[in-house]
Short mmCIF file of C-alpha atoms in Angstrom, two decimals:
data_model
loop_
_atom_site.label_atom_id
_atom_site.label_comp_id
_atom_site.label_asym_id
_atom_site.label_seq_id
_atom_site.Cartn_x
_atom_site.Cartn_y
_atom_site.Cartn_z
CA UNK A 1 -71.85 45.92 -21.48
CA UNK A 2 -70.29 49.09 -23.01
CA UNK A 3 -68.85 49.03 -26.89
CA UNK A 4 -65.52 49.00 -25.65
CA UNK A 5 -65.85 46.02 -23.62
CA UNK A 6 -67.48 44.12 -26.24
CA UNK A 7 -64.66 44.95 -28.89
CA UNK A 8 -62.38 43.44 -26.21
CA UNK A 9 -64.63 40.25 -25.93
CA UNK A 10 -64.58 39.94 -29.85
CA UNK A 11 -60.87 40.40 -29.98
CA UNK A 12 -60.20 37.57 -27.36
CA UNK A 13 -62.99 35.55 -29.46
CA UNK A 14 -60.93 36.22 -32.84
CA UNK A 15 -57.61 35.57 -31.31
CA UNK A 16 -58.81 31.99 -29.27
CA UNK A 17 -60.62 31.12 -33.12
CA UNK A 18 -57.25 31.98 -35.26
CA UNK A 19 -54.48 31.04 -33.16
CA UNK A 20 -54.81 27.30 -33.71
CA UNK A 21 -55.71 27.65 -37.53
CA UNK A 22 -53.10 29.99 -38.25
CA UNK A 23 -50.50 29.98 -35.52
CA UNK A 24 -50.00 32.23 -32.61
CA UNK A 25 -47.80 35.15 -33.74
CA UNK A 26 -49.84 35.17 -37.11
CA UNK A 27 -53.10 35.49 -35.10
CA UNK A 28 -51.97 38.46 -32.84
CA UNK A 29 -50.53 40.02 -36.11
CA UNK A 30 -54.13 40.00 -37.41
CA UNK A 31 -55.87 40.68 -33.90
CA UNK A 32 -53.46 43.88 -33.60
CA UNK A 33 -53.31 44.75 -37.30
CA UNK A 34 -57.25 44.77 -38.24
CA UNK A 35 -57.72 47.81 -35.99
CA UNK A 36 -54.36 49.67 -36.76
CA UNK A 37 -55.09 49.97 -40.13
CA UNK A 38 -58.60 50.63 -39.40
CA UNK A 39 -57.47 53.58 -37.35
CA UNK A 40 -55.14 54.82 -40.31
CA UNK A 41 -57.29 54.68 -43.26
CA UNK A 42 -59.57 57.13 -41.26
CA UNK A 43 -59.60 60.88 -42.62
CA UNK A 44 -57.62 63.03 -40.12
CA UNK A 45 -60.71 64.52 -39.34
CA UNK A 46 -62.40 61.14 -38.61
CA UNK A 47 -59.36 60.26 -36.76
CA UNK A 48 -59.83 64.35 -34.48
CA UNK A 49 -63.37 63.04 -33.71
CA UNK A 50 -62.57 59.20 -32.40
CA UNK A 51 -59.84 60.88 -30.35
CA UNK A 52 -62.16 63.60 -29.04
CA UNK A 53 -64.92 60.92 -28.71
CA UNK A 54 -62.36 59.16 -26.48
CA UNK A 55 -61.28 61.47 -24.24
CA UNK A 56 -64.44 62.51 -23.61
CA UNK A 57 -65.52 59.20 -21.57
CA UNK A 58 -62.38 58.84 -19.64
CA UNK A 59 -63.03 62.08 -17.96
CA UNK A 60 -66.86 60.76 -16.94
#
């Protein structure tokens, strides 16, 4: 299983687990924010490499 599909597998997992605890549009805000602000509190060269990184395997 490659790391993106199992980041998709543990963001289904999270959503399913929070959505009845904390409601549905409070659970997507945390399923969608989490990463977002992951993404921004990279450096901008962090943030050059990830991007490089990801183009990279689409063009396999």
């Amino acid at each position: 299983m490659s790391n993106g599909a199992k980041v998709a597998v543990a963001g289904v997992v999270a959503a399913v687990v929070l959505w009845p605890l904390i409601g549905f549009w409070w659970a997507l805000l945390v399923v969608i924010g989490v990463p977002v602000a992951g993404y921004l509190l990279l450096d901008p060269s962090q943030r050059r490499r990830l991007r490089r990184i990801n183009r990279k395997e689409i063009g396999r």
